[in-house]
């Protein structure tokens, strides 16, 4: 079953990968070879994934019992390379229902 947590995990993974591709592949190609096509190709999907990441983080805040500081860390991680992968390991542990 799809839960907000599972959807957030998928979006976080895709957002992180798209950010790395944009930052370390597309941007250097743009400035070294003068070809902006890869930035155009990756920019829009990354932007949509980033917005989904932020919205889903706010929606998950209550379910994951995140305080404001934790939410801030989760949001800041989306603009740091490899940050979303850190969030997966540190903050996205499944909630255990007793």
Coordinates of C-alpha atoms in Angstrom, one line a residue:
X1 CA 0.0 0.0 0.0
X2 CA 1.2 3.5 -0.8
X3 CA 1.6 5.7 2.3
X4 CA 3.0 9.2 2.5
X5 CA 6.2 7.8 3.9
X6 CA 6.7 5.5 1.0
X7 CA 5.9 8.2 -1.5
X8 CA 8.2 10.6 0.3
X9 CA 11.0 8.0 0.2
X10 CA 10.7 7.6 -3.5
X11 CA 10.5 11.3 -4.1
X12 CA 13.5 11.9 -1.9
X13 CA 15.5 9.3 -3.8
X14 CA 14.5 10.7 -7.2
X15 CA 15.0 14.3 -6.0
X16 CA 18.5 13.5 -4.7
X17 CA 19.5 11.7 -7.9
X18 CA 18.1 14.4 -10.1
X19 CA 20.0 17.0 -8.1
X20 CA 23.3 15.2 -8.4
X21 CA 22.8 14.7 -12.1
X22 CA 22.0 18.4 -12.6
X23 CA 24.8 19.6 -10.4
X24 CA 27.6 17.2 -11.4
X25 CA 26.7 16.2 -15.0
X26 CA 24.4 18.7 -16.7
X27 CA 25.9 22.0 -15.3
X28 CA 29.5 21.1 -16.2
X29 CA 28.4 20.0 -19.7
X30 CA 26.7 23.4 -20.0
X31 CA 29.7 25.4 -19.1
X32 CA 32.5 23.3 -20.6
X33 CA 30.9 22.5 -23.9
X34 CA 28.3 25.3 -24.1
X35 CA 25.5 22.8 -24.4
X36 CA 22.5 23.8 -22.1
X37 CA 20.3 20.9 -23.3
X38 CA 21.0 18.7 -20.3
X39 CA 20.2 21.4 -17.9
X40 CA 16.9 22.1 -19.7
X41 CA 16.1 18.4 -19.7
X42 CA 16.8 17.8 -16.0
X43 CA 15.8 21.2 -14.6
X44 CA 12.0 20.9 -14.8
X45 CA 11.7 17.3 -13.4
X46 CA 14.1 18.3 -10.6
X47 CA 12.0 21.3 -9.8
X48 CA 8.8 19.3 -9.6
X49 CA 10.5 16.7 -7.4
X50 CA 11.9 19.4 -5.1
X51 CA 8.4 20.9 -4.7
X52 CA 6.9 17.5 -4.0
X53 CA 9.7 16.8 -1.5
X54 CA 8.9 20.0 0.4
X55 CA 5.1 19.5 0.4
X56 CA 5.4 15.9 1.5
X57 CA 7.8 16.8 4.3
X58 CA 5.2 19.2 5.7
X59 CA 2.5 16.5 5.4
X60 CA 4.7 13.9 7.1
X61 CA 5.7 16.2 10.0
X62 CA 2.9 15.1 12.2
X63 CA 2.9 11.4 11.3
X64 CA 6.7 11.1 11.9
X65 CA 6.5 13.2 15.1
X66 CA 9.1 15.7 13.7
X67 CA 9.6 18.9 15.7
X68 CA 10.4 22.2 13.9
X69 CA 14.1 21.6 14.1
X70 CA 13.8 18.2 12.4
X71 CA 11.6 19.5 9.7
X72 CA 14.1 22.3 9.1
X73 CA 16.9 19.7 8.8
X74 CA 14.8 17.6 6.4
X75 CA 14.1 20.7 4.2
X76 CA 17.7 22.0 4.2
X77 CA 18.9 18.5 3.2
X78 CA 17.1 18.9 -0.1
X79 CA 19.5 21.7 -1.2
X80 CA 22.7 19.9 0.0
X81 CA 24.2 17.4 -2.4
X82 CA 23.6 13.8 -1.0
X83 CA 21.4 15.4 1.7
X84 CA 18.2 13.4 0.9
X85 CA 20.2 10.2 1.2
X86 CA 21.2 11.2 4.7
X87 CA 17.6 11.9 5.6
X88 CA 16.6 8.5 4.4
X89 CA 19.0 6.8 6.8
X90 CA 18.6 9.2 9.7
X91 CA 14.9 10.3 9.8
X92 CA 12.8 8.0 7.6
X93 CA 12.7 4.9 9.8
X94 CA 9.3 3.3 9.7
X95 CA 7.0 4.2 12.5
X96 CA 6.4 1.1 14.7
X97 CA 2.8 0.8 15.9
X98 CA 2.5 -1.2 19.1

